[in-house]
């Protein structure tokens, strides 16, 4: 602690007490000796003021003690000895006072500090208490929400399909005041389905067009249009992978809205997983269905067998009938011919060990082609043979017939015998007819016989020859006005037309003898000449349409037809590069269409 | 009218002969070209029916060796229409080609009569 210092402006006093140390300036902790005029200056700096002077008046002293409460009054004109004594006394008193004052201020300061510290501590404590309460409330709320969230996510796991998911979301939404119906949009391949609740049921609608996700207003309009009801303001939550969108109708305040949005954002991951799961399941199902349909839709029978020859899978065409004949190389089924091919099934799975795929390739057309070639060769050989036989037979037949003709003229024969001879003559004529046909059939149709001829003209020339054949039947001829030029042998073509018309007449006469109608039409279609000959006879049974063109096929009674007419006709027309077909759609009889290429 | 028939088929010879005889003609027959050639020389026919394919000597050979003095009208008859038609027959020196089988034997004889009387 610093000592009390002395200060005065009285130089006499400094000289009077030379052993004293005087402070250079007034201040606190200073005993200030000065006249009354210096008092204010001393008090200002907190020093102890001692009114000092020579011959101080009583009123001055009273003023000093009562009014100004100065520390002391010092009359320094007294005896030097007395003066020193007083001074020392003053000094001691001042020092004590100074000590006390310092002690007091120290105590006050300490007390104040203590008080301050206590105040600060109290504030901290209050704040901490408050914080603790708030924290605990938030914690409780958060943990309740977490529980709900976990419960919801657990339930999502139990959902069987997307509709369940929507129902659960809807149920959750109804728990929040101000939140309305939940709707879910599922996007896939630029299409959207809307799942929405109606009562307890979850219904589904397809959206014809998807509004932009950034536009809730458009969504609101679209949903209202599709669900036929007004839709309130919407909360929209988009799945991060844009696989789905979740909508809630609501009438929430901005603050509550944020809370709901935050909560559902937290649930979004779980929802996404659930939606993905069902989307994936659906995709798988669709893919499986797609493959199944593809497999079933294959145009040839395919079956997959395990190592024990049991069917694992087979497509629709793979009938049980076929399965019984798999040992063979060729299998016939319903008019088709299949070649059996098999190869190992490679899937890398245990199940597939020893499994094989049996694939039946449709060989019908190539098989038919082969058959056709064989048939053609057969016919060619037959033709050659027929030529020889015909020639050998023709000679004796000519003789027989001629002799019969002569015998019939013999007037000595009785009627019975003449009829017998006539019968022989007729039979011989039929034999000759057969042979003529055979020869015609076996005759090669070289191109050199073909000339450019007007088909209409050929037909026109043929028709008069048919008069006796046509008998009572009506004739309807409609020839194209344009000339129809084809590369044909006119005589042969004439023979074909004659043949077809003769067949028609015969068919109509057989069918009850009523008057029928034959129509002959020609027209040009896409560069092809069509000659159509149709009758009103009984027609050709569908089952026989193919067979009628086979050589030696006939429905006529024995002796009336050789079965070569149509076969021969087809041969001739094919020789011209054309075709004869039966128009199976014609119902009123038989219709044959000859097709030839128009040449310029 | 004298008619010679050269054909290896007996029934053809026979029927043609009968038909011709019915029409009042004198007929001789031969079963092949060799016999035919002899008859042709001996009989001097006005009309000769000749088959094409015959044993010993066939029709074309016979026609090539016919008597130079003969003015007979020649009718080639053949069942083998594939190779022999009227054009070929005419080149061979025949006047008419007739395909066997005949539709009417009397018509054949009448055709021969027409030919002999200068109508073709």
XYZ file of C-alpha atoms in Angstrom:
720
model
C 0.000 0.000 0.000
C 1.391 3.378 -0.980
C 2.102 5.936 1.635
C 0.104 9.114 2.032
C 1.890 11.966 0.322
C 2.065 15.649 1.176
C 1.408 18.546 -1.132
C 1.249 22.251 -0.727
C 1.563 25.396 -2.702
C 2.925 27.251 0.335
C 6.617 27.509 -0.201
C 7.046 28.697 3.421
C 5.582 25.439 4.591
C 7.995 23.428 2.483
C 10.894 25.449 3.965
C 9.502 25.122 7.413
C 9.461 21.366 7.241
C 12.517 20.614 5.110
C 12.756 16.947 6.220
C 9.353 16.211 4.693
C 8.933 14.825 1.175
C 6.459 16.795 -0.832
C 4.420 15.403 -3.702
C 4.902 17.164 -7.032
C 1.136 17.490 -7.717
C -2.151 17.183 -5.870
C -4.039 13.865 -6.135
C -5.637 10.975 -4.335
C -3.835 9.769 -1.269
C -2.396 13.241 -0.819
C -2.633 15.427 2.210
C -3.170 18.838 0.661
C -2.206 21.873 2.602
C -3.742 24.909 1.030
C -5.759 28.078 1.358
C -9.581 27.976 1.103
C -9.307 28.842 -2.570
C -7.518 25.517 -3.274
C -10.215 23.429 -1.625
C -12.229 22.714 -4.746
C -9.069 21.667 -6.605
C -8.177 19.228 -3.815
C -11.632 17.738 -3.527
C -11.659 17.310 -7.241
C -8.680 14.970 -7.127
C -9.819 13.199 -3.923
C -7.085 14.468 -1.578
C -7.445 15.202 2.162
C -7.763 18.979 2.401
C -6.159 20.833 5.282
C -7.178 24.496 5.413
C -3.848 26.145 6.048
C -3.124 29.754 6.827
C -1.832 32.282 9.253
C -4.363 33.755 11.671
C -7.456 31.847 10.508
C -10.663 33.445 11.697
C -13.127 31.548 13.801
C -15.778 31.759 11.119
C -13.295 30.394 8.666
C -12.532 27.464 10.946
C -16.231 26.859 11.643
C -16.991 27.008 7.924
C -14.178 24.580 7.277
C -15.311 22.046 9.821
C -19.082 22.320 9.511
C -19.718 23.357 5.953
C -16.809 21.872 4.032
C -15.950 19.055 6.358
C -12.270 19.620 5.628
C -9.859 17.149 7.077
C -8.328 19.692 9.420
C -7.346 23.310 9.891
C -3.706 24.134 10.336
C -2.633 27.453 11.871
C 0.998 27.504 10.924
C 1.981 30.828 12.520
C 2.153 29.218 15.882
C 5.258 28.231 17.737
C 7.568 26.159 15.568
C 7.606 23.394 18.176
C 3.859 23.393 18.409
C 3.540 23.686 14.736
C 5.566 20.511 14.145
C 3.653 18.636 16.753
C 0.364 19.594 15.139
C 1.720 18.694 11.800
C 2.809 15.253 12.949
C -0.517 14.713 14.584
C -2.312 15.721 11.445
C -0.114 13.450 9.451
C -0.774 10.455 11.678
C -4.515 11.119 11.611
C -4.509 11.547 7.849
C -2.492 8.402 7.453
C -4.921 6.377 9.511
C -7.818 7.914 7.639
C -6.143 7.146 4.366
C -5.570 3.550 5.404
C -9.158 3.184 6.429
C -10.395 4.765 3.300
C -8.284 2.503 1.175
C -9.455 -0.544 3.104
C -13.050 0.520 2.770
C -12.871 1.066 -0.948
C -11.152 -2.277 -1.311
C -13.909 -3.976 0.623
C -16.580 -2.245 -1.367
C -14.907 -3.256 -4.574
C -14.614 -6.849 -3.479
C -18.179 -6.908 -2.367
C -19.251 -5.476 -5.667
C -17.252 -8.066 -7.580
C -18.768 -10.786 -5.527
C -22.217 -9.441 -6.189
C -21.526 -9.236 -9.898
C -20.246 -12.773 -10.032
C -23.290 -14.011 -8.210
C -25.575 -12.194 -10.620
C -23.824 -13.633 -13.648
C -24.021 -17.156 -12.271
C -27.764 -16.820 -11.639
C -28.415 -15.670 -15.186
C -26.466 -18.548 -16.620
C -28.362 -20.997 -14.554
C -31.728 -19.589 -15.561
C -30.763 -19.722 -19.194
C -29.544 -23.270 -18.893
C -32.762 -24.316 -17.177
C -34.853 -22.811 -19.928
C -32.750 -24.442 -22.631
C -32.991 -27.758 -20.976
C -36.744 -27.629 -20.945
C -36.959 -26.639 -24.596
C -34.560 -29.346 -25.614
C -36.450 -32.018 -23.846
C -39.741 -30.990 -25.515
C -38.196 -31.022 -28.996
C -36.587 -34.329 -28.232
C -39.870 -35.836 -27.172
C -41.580 -34.567 -30.305
C -38.795 -35.757 -32.542
C -38.719 -39.189 -31.028
C -42.485 -39.480 -31.363
C -42.191 -38.544 -35.022
C -39.355 -40.973 -35.479
C -41.442 -43.734 -33.964
C -44.300 -42.912 -36.295
C -41.965 -42.762 -39.242
C -40.414 -46.113 -38.430
C -43.850 -47.618 -37.929
C -44.936 -46.251 -41.290
C -41.870 -47.583 -43.052
C -42.347 -50.963 -41.420
C -45.913 -51.041 -42.660
C -44.751 -50.076 -46.138
C -42.729 -53.271 -46.121
C -45.906 -55.232 -45.598
C -47.648 -53.644 -48.590
C -48.592 -56.183 -51.210
C -48.892 -53.753 -54.077
C -48.854 -50.095 -54.997
C -52.487 -49.727 -53.997
C -51.604 -50.825 -50.467
C -48.889 -48.192 -50.426
C -51.315 -45.502 -51.468
C -53.849 -46.654 -48.902
C -51.179 -46.424 -46.179
C -50.026 -42.998 -47.277
C -53.632 -41.891 -47.341
C -54.215 -43.206 -43.828
C -51.099 -41.391 -42.583
C -52.247 -38.183 -44.233
C -55.634 -38.332 -42.535
C -53.881 -38.263 -39.143
C -52.637 -34.743 -39.797
C -55.156 -31.962 -39.321
C -55.478 -29.955 -42.497
C -54.134 -32.660 -44.786
C -56.578 -34.184 -47.261
C -56.560 -37.053 -49.730
C -53.309 -38.559 -50.927
C -52.759 -39.378 -54.591
C -49.813 -41.029 -56.211
C -48.622 -40.692 -59.770
C -46.389 -43.457 -61.058
C -44.371 -42.686 -64.146
C -43.097 -45.261 -66.561
C -42.128 -45.070 -70.214
C -43.550 -41.559 -70.592
C -46.879 -42.707 -69.230
C -48.443 -42.009 -65.888
C -50.947 -43.842 -63.749
C -52.783 -42.111 -60.956
C -53.625 -44.104 -57.852
C -56.203 -42.454 -55.656
C -58.515 -43.402 -52.842
C -62.243 -43.515 -53.077
C -63.754 -44.546 -49.774
C -61.661 -47.507 -48.694
C -60.792 -48.597 -52.178
C -57.773 -47.463 -54.124
C -58.560 -46.848 -57.777
C -56.346 -46.320 -60.748
C -56.552 -44.104 -63.831
C -54.188 -43.655 -66.721
C -53.224 -40.138 -67.646
C -53.461 -39.326 -71.297
C -50.833 -36.632 -70.890
C -48.426 -35.784 -68.116
C -48.358 -32.160 -66.954
C -44.913 -30.722 -66.174
C -43.861 -31.529 -62.629
C -43.006 -27.896 -61.941
C -46.595 -26.851 -62.452
C -48.889 -27.804 -59.549
C -51.701 -25.766 -61.098
C -51.686 -27.902 -64.235
C -51.548 -31.040 -62.149
C -54.501 -29.836 -60.156
C -56.455 -29.278 -63.348
C -55.422 -32.616 -64.860
C -56.298 -34.550 -61.715
C -59.654 -32.775 -61.433
C -60.391 -33.684 -65.061
C -59.484 -37.312 -64.579
C -61.086 -37.903 -61.207
C -64.185 -35.837 -61.961
C -64.053 -33.890 -58.758
C -62.589 -30.585 -57.597
C -59.049 -30.912 -56.289
C -57.825 -28.676 -53.440
C -54.401 -27.034 -53.224
C -51.712 -29.660 -53.610
C -48.509 -30.550 -51.887
C -46.249 -32.225 -54.360
C -43.366 -34.504 -53.487
C -41.295 -35.805 -56.319
C -39.429 -39.077 -56.056
C -35.740 -38.335 -56.529
C -35.551 -40.684 -59.478
C -38.793 -39.265 -60.848
C -40.361 -42.703 -60.739
C -43.328 -41.370 -58.863
C -44.930 -38.257 -57.463
C -46.944 -37.938 -54.287
C -49.748 -35.410 -53.929
C -51.654 -34.306 -50.870
C -54.646 -32.079 -50.890
C -54.337 -29.645 -47.963
C -55.497 -26.466 -46.302
C -52.521 -25.906 -44.069
C -50.846 -22.702 -42.884
C -47.446 -21.969 -44.331
C -45.699 -23.103 -41.133
C -47.608 -26.362 -40.796
C -47.161 -26.945 -44.513
C -43.389 -26.782 -44.144
C -43.521 -29.284 -41.311
C -45.607 -31.718 -43.345
C -43.384 -31.336 -46.365
C -40.273 -31.914 -44.213
C -41.790 -34.992 -42.650
C -42.762 -36.523 -45.998
C -39.395 -35.698 -47.446
C -37.966 -37.910 -44.718
C -40.379 -40.671 -45.621
C -39.693 -40.318 -49.305
C -36.746 -42.711 -49.369
C -38.853 -45.472 -47.856
C -41.655 -44.767 -50.285
C -39.241 -44.809 -53.166
C -38.000 -48.210 -52.126
C -41.539 -49.517 -51.926
C -42.575 -48.046 -55.271
C -39.389 -49.319 -56.897
C -40.067 -52.753 -55.479
C -43.503 -52.913 -57.047
C -42.390 -51.312 -60.283
C -39.627 -53.883 -60.517
C -42.028 -56.708 -59.732
C -44.397 -55.416 -62.387
C -41.570 -55.027 -64.894
C -40.483 -58.579 -64.200
C -44.018 -59.829 -64.580
C -44.427 -57.945 -67.834
C -41.079 -59.177 -69.104
C -42.015 -62.736 -68.234
C -45.380 -62.313 -69.933
C -43.684 -60.747 -72.925
C -41.357 -63.729 -73.285
C -44.175 -66.148 -72.706
C -46.213 -64.512 -75.449
C -43.206 -64.394 -77.728
C -42.525 -68.046 -77.089
C -46.148 -68.931 -77.641
C -46.350 -66.780 -80.712
C -43.485 -68.484 -82.519
C -44.705 -69.895 -85.794
C -43.099 -73.283 -85.238
C -43.502 -75.728 -82.370
C -40.798 -75.465 -79.699
C -40.576 -77.468 -76.501
C -38.006 -77.470 -73.708
C -37.350 -80.769 -72.004
C -35.348 -81.679 -68.940
C -32.820 -84.490 -68.714
C -35.614 -87.000 -68.015
C -37.491 -86.034 -71.176
C -40.161 -84.262 -69.195
C -41.599 -81.093 -70.672
C -40.407 -77.999 -68.875
C -42.107 -75.631 -71.234
C -43.758 -75.808 -74.640
C -45.424 -73.269 -76.848
C -48.971 -73.503 -78.102
C -48.101 -75.113 -81.397
C -46.270 -77.889 -79.607
C -49.129 -80.361 -79.356
C -49.096 -83.671 -77.551
C -49.556 -85.379 -80.903
C -46.218 -84.010 -82.001
C -44.519 -85.095 -78.813
C -45.281 -88.735 -79.452
C -43.320 -88.694 -82.689
C -40.172 -86.917 -81.670
C -38.043 -89.976 -82.348
C -38.656 -89.487 -86.046
C -36.760 -87.076 -88.223
C -39.906 -85.838 -89.915
C -43.222 -85.308 -88.183
C -46.510 -84.646 -89.914
C -49.290 -82.812 -88.165
C -52.424 -81.173 -89.498
C -51.221 -81.107 -93.074
C -47.820 -79.732 -92.124
C -44.472 -81.427 -92.229
C -41.889 -80.638 -89.559
C -38.259 -81.504 -89.275
C -37.222 -82.286 -85.701
C -34.167 -80.403 -84.496
C -32.836 -80.426 -80.972
C -30.062 -78.642 -79.172
C -28.795 -78.353 -75.621
C -30.278 -75.651 -73.445
C -27.603 -73.423 -71.963
C -28.665 -71.396 -68.958
C -25.855 -72.183 -66.528
C -28.394 -73.325 -63.964
C -28.586 -76.587 -62.145
C -32.124 -77.208 -63.430
C -31.057 -76.945 -67.012
C -28.550 -79.746 -66.797
C -29.295 -82.263 -69.514
C -32.132 -80.088 -70.763
C -32.692 -79.677 -74.457
C -34.737 -77.577 -76.791
C -36.757 -79.430 -79.374
C -37.483 -77.216 -82.335
C -39.752 -78.399 -85.093
C -38.997 -76.500 -88.258
C -41.800 -76.252 -90.731
C -40.654 -78.021 -93.866
C -44.108 -78.119 -95.392
C -43.358 -75.918 -98.357
C -39.984 -77.490 -99.151
C -41.459 -80.915 -98.546
C -44.308 -80.065 -100.860
C -41.854 -78.742 -103.397
C -39.918 -81.997 -103.217
C -43.140 -83.955 -103.590
C -44.040 -81.752 -106.501
C -40.725 -82.398 -108.218
C -41.103 -86.123 -107.701
C -44.627 -85.889 -109.035
C -43.490 -83.909 -112.055
C -40.760 -86.409 -112.828
C -43.225 -89.225 -112.428
C -45.596 -87.535 -114.814
C -42.838 -86.971 -117.340
C -41.883 -90.653 -117.205
C -45.514 -91.590 -117.345
C -45.916 -89.307 -120.345
C -43.161 -91.056 -122.261
C -44.564 -94.427 -121.406
C -48.040 -93.255 -122.286
C -46.771 -92.093 -125.662
C -45.461 -95.512 -126.485
C -48.469 -97.362 -125.201
C -50.825 -94.968 -126.915
C -49.120 -95.526 -130.189
C -49.220 -99.272 -129.817
C -52.888 -99.193 -128.872
C -53.970 -96.686 -131.474
C -53.423 -99.030 -134.403
C -55.572 -101.946 -133.251
C -58.154 -99.528 -131.863
C -58.424 -97.803 -135.201
C -59.023 -101.165 -136.796
C -61.598 -102.258 -134.237
C -63.516 -99.027 -134.488
C -63.413 -98.941 -138.239
C -64.585 -102.544 -138.513
C -67.420 -101.828 -136.109
C -68.430 -98.833 -138.163
C -68.489 -101.029 -141.247
C -70.361 -103.857 -139.545
C -73.033 -101.421 -138.390
C -73.665 -100.674 -142.041
C -74.221 -104.381 -142.745
C -77.953 -104.655 -143.369
C -77.992 -108.390 -142.829
C -77.374 -108.003 -139.108
C -80.330 -107.961 -136.759
C -81.002 -104.972 -134.526
C -79.703 -106.609 -131.339
C -76.348 -107.370 -132.952
C -76.120 -103.949 -134.501
C -76.594 -102.368 -131.037
C -73.908 -104.639 -129.613
C -71.518 -103.578 -132.333
C -72.440 -99.953 -131.757
C -71.582 -100.372 -128.083
C -68.168 -101.803 -129.014
C -67.590 -98.909 -131.409
C -68.448 -96.361 -128.745
C -66.150 -98.038 -126.236
C -63.367 -97.975 -128.781
C -63.985 -94.312 -129.412
C -63.623 -93.666 -125.679
C -60.377 -95.608 -125.639
C -59.107 -93.474 -128.491
C -60.141 -90.394 -126.619
C -58.176 -91.476 -123.587
C -55.154 -92.163 -125.710
C -55.436 -88.825 -127.471
C -55.477 -87.113 -124.119
C -52.538 -89.153 -122.944
C -50.564 -88.224 -126.019
C -51.478 -84.596 -125.588
C -50.414 -84.841 -121.988
C -47.069 -86.350 -122.703
C -46.315 -84.009 -125.547
C -43.658 -81.501 -124.554
C -44.812 -77.871 -124.670
C -41.936 -76.100 -126.266
C -41.756 -72.339 -126.371
C -41.504 -72.437 -130.139
C -45.198 -73.203 -130.311
C -46.083 -69.954 -128.629
C -47.058 -66.858 -130.518
C -48.502 -63.542 -129.515
C -52.247 -63.979 -129.664
C -55.254 -62.005 -128.574
C -56.898 -64.046 -125.860
C -60.295 -62.494 -126.616
C -60.004 -63.616 -130.214
C -59.105 -67.165 -129.205
C -62.163 -67.297 -126.960
C -64.405 -65.822 -129.637
C -63.206 -68.493 -132.046
C -63.779 -71.242 -129.515
C -67.334 -70.363 -128.564
C -69.051 -71.382 -131.837
C -67.529 -74.845 -131.495
C -69.308 -75.241 -128.186
C -72.845 -74.859 -129.487
C -73.821 -78.504 -129.392
C -72.001 -78.991 -126.097
C -73.766 -76.086 -124.417
C -77.186 -77.548 -125.169
C -79.817 -75.772 -123.137
C -77.389 -73.858 -120.935
C -77.259 -70.105 -121.261
C -74.081 -68.370 -122.152
C -72.896 -65.099 -120.745
C -69.807 -63.700 -122.395
C -68.156 -60.501 -121.301
C -64.809 -59.906 -122.936
C -62.537 -57.025 -122.109
C -62.666 -54.271 -124.686
C -58.933 -53.912 -124.811
C -56.978 -56.548 -126.707
C -55.393 -58.992 -124.270
C -52.187 -60.192 -125.807
C -50.475 -63.258 -124.397
C -47.696 -65.509 -125.548
C -49.604 -68.766 -126.099
C -50.265 -71.565 -128.502
C -53.761 -70.494 -129.621
C -54.872 -74.061 -130.332
C -53.804 -75.253 -126.937
C -55.439 -72.318 -125.208
C -58.561 -73.091 -127.193
C -58.391 -76.651 -125.995
C -58.104 -75.519 -122.358
C -61.084 -73.193 -122.672
C -63.029 -75.863 -124.466
C -62.167 -78.309 -121.726
C -63.220 -75.982 -118.918
C -66.496 -75.108 -120.599
C -67.184 -78.766 -121.396
C -66.590 -79.602 -117.718
C -68.950 -76.827 -116.661
C -71.685 -78.037 -119.003
C -71.309 -81.560 -117.802
C -71.397 -80.495 -114.146
C -74.574 -78.496 -114.688
C -76.255 -81.287 -116.645
C -75.366 -83.792 -113.920
C -76.732 -81.501 -111.265
C -80.404 -82.098 -111.988
C -80.581 -81.200 -115.639
C -81.894 -77.700 -115.033
C -80.825 -74.927 -117.323
C -77.617 -73.414 -116.044
C -75.537 -70.481 -117.041
C -71.939 -70.354 -118.084
C -70.177 -67.057 -117.959
C -66.876 -66.337 -119.611
C -65.172 -63.110 -118.592
C -61.823 -61.623 -119.480
C -60.144 -58.657 -117.892
C -56.749 -57.087 -117.383
C -55.544 -56.608 -113.835
C -52.084 -55.339 -112.921
C -50.580 -56.582 -116.166
C -52.213 -59.997 -115.774
C -54.898 -61.379 -118.028
C -57.684 -63.127 -116.152
C -59.988 -65.508 -117.985
C -62.807 -66.482 -115.703
C -65.095 -69.391 -116.522
C -67.851 -69.989 -114.032
C -70.976 -72.080 -113.968
C -74.087 -72.476 -111.852
C -73.517 -76.159 -111.253
C -72.974 -77.962 -107.950
C -69.476 -76.510 -107.529
C -66.334 -78.218 -106.290
C -66.205 -79.530 -102.728
C -63.501 -77.617 -100.813
C -61.691 -80.847 -100.001
C -61.276 -81.703 -103.674
C -60.038 -78.317 -104.887
C -56.400 -79.464 -104.823
C -57.029 -82.930 -106.152
C -58.981 -81.992 -109.256
C -55.761 -80.905 -110.935
C -54.067 -84.244 -110.243
C -53.727 -86.523 -113.258
C -56.291 -89.343 -113.430
C -58.486 -87.705 -110.827
C -62.109 -87.721 -111.885
C -65.510 -87.587 -110.255
C -67.211 -88.681 -113.426
C -68.576 -92.217 -113.742
C -66.126 -94.779 -115.075
C -65.721 -94.382 -118.805
C -66.952 -90.800 -118.975
C -63.809 -88.992 -118.028
C -60.138 -89.723 -118.254
C -59.213 -87.560 -115.303
C -56.666 -85.879 -117.482
C -58.639 -82.846 -118.648
C -57.836 -80.421 -115.844
C -54.373 -81.780 -115.266
C -53.646 -81.358 -118.951
C -55.180 -77.893 -118.989
C -53.027 -76.852 -116.061
C -49.963 -78.279 -117.776
C -50.723 -76.314 -120.903
C -51.343 -73.038 -119.088
C -48.215 -73.521 -116.959
C -46.369 -74.076 -120.202
C -47.458 -70.543 -121.079
C -46.129 -69.305 -117.733
C -49.660 -68.963 -116.399
C -51.816 -70.570 -113.769
C -55.299 -72.019 -113.363
C -56.954 -71.556 -110.021
C -60.313 -72.331 -108.509
C -62.006 -69.269 -107.039
C -63.108 -70.815 -103.772
C -64.986 -67.690 -102.735
C -67.530 -68.216 -105.515
C -70.525 -69.986 -104.018
C -72.986 -70.482 -106.880
C -71.066 -73.194 -108.677
C -67.534 -73.677 -109.854
C -65.298 -70.824 -111.019
C -61.960 -71.330 -112.718
C -59.612 -68.441 -113.362
C -56.835 -68.689 -115.904
C -54.108 -66.149 -115.350
C -51.691 -65.218 -118.106
C -49.105 -62.477 -118.427
C -49.975 -59.626 -120.757
C -47.263 -59.001 -123.343
C -46.918 -55.863 -125.407
C -60.756 -97.619 -158.319
C -57.678 -99.636 -157.348
C -56.542 -99.111 -153.828
C -53.378 -100.468 -152.196
C -53.167 -100.565 -148.418
C -49.719 -100.964 -146.817
C -49.990 -101.293 -143.030
C -48.571 -103.778 -140.537
C -51.704 -103.637 -138.342
C -54.085 -106.402 -139.575
C -57.180 -104.706 -138.208
C -56.382 -101.473 -139.989
C -55.759 -103.314 -143.236
C -58.893 -105.318 -142.795
C -61.210 -102.438 -141.890
C -59.873 -100.145 -144.568
C -60.152 -102.938 -147.111
C -63.724 -103.662 -146.084
C -64.724 -100.029 -146.192
C -63.181 -99.569 -149.622
C -64.793 -102.732 -150.936
C -68.165 -101.534 -149.584
C -67.686 -98.406 -151.657
C -67.073 -100.665 -154.664
C -63.327 -100.397 -154.976
C -60.789 -103.046 -155.837
C -58.386 -103.471 -152.931
C -55.066 -105.124 -152.274
C -53.217 -105.165 -149.006
C -49.613 -105.502 -147.872
C -48.274 -105.959 -144.323
C -44.988 -104.169 -144.916
C -42.983 -102.056 -147.355
C -41.371 -105.020 -149.089
C -44.704 -106.665 -149.935
C -46.170 -103.230 -150.615
C -43.494 -102.465 -153.204
C -44.234 -105.704 -155.087
C -48.011 -105.113 -155.007
C -47.511 -101.511 -156.129
C -45.572 -102.706 -159.198
C -48.013 -105.543 -159.948
C -51.312 -103.834 -159.165
C -50.602 -100.261 -160.282
C -53.013 -98.717 -157.756
C -54.689 -95.317 -158.160
C -54.558 -94.685 -154.428
C -52.028 -96.009 -151.927
C -52.460 -95.901 -148.125
C -49.041 -96.126 -146.480
C -48.313 -96.513 -142.799
C -45.104 -95.010 -141.518
C -43.682 -97.450 -139.004
C -43.564 -100.992 -140.336
C -41.235 -103.980 -140.071
C -38.979 -104.984 -142.993
C -39.444 -101.678 -144.825
C -41.073 -98.575 -143.455
C -43.280 -96.050 -145.216
C -40.721 -93.413 -146.156
C -38.434 -96.075 -147.676
C -41.310 -97.497 -149.653
C -42.244 -94.062 -150.959
C -38.662 -93.479 -151.998
C -38.652 -96.742 -153.973
C -42.133 -96.530 -155.501
C -42.409 -97.352 -159.219
C -41.497 -94.310 -161.267
C -44.389 -94.891 -163.628
C -46.995 -94.835 -160.862
C -49.428 -91.927 -160.854
C -51.039 -93.123 -157.635
C -52.238 -90.618 -155.060
C -50.449 -91.357 -151.814
C -52.075 -91.050 -148.374
C -49.772 -91.420 -145.376
C -51.599 -92.804 -142.374
C -49.880 -92.793 -138.990
C -50.704 -93.047 -135.352
C -47.380 -91.526 -134.498
C -48.576 -87.965 -134.841
C -45.766 -86.651 -132.727
C -43.177 -86.942 -135.513
C -45.197 -87.193 -138.676
C -47.607 -84.543 -139.676
C -48.874 -83.492 -143.077
C -45.866 -81.301 -143.747
C -43.389 -84.140 -143.250
C -45.615 -86.478 -145.214
C -45.790 -84.105 -148.157
C -42.003 -83.825 -148.210
C -41.850 -87.582 -148.337
C -43.872 -87.468 -151.568
C -47.324 -88.067 -150.095
C -50.389 -86.100 -151.118
C -52.326 -86.284 -147.846
C -51.554 -87.108 -144.242
C -54.198 -88.793 -142.117
C -53.747 -89.359 -138.427
C -54.836 -92.589 -136.878
C -57.183 -93.304 -135.209
C -59.819 -92.569 -137.799
C -63.048 -91.022 -136.572
C -65.030 -92.581 -139.402
C -63.550 -95.148 -141.732
C -65.959 -94.396 -144.571
C -64.940 -90.747 -144.446
C -61.358 -91.885 -144.961
C -62.298 -93.809 -148.074
C -64.367 -90.894 -149.358
C -61.357 -88.611 -148.855
C -59.317 -91.015 -150.993
C -61.983 -90.916 -153.697
C -61.941 -87.106 -153.678
C -58.166 -87.132 -153.944
C -58.219 -89.520 -156.851
C -60.763 -87.415 -158.705
C -58.489 -84.485 -158.520
C -60.128 -82.630 -155.638
C -57.923 -81.955 -152.700
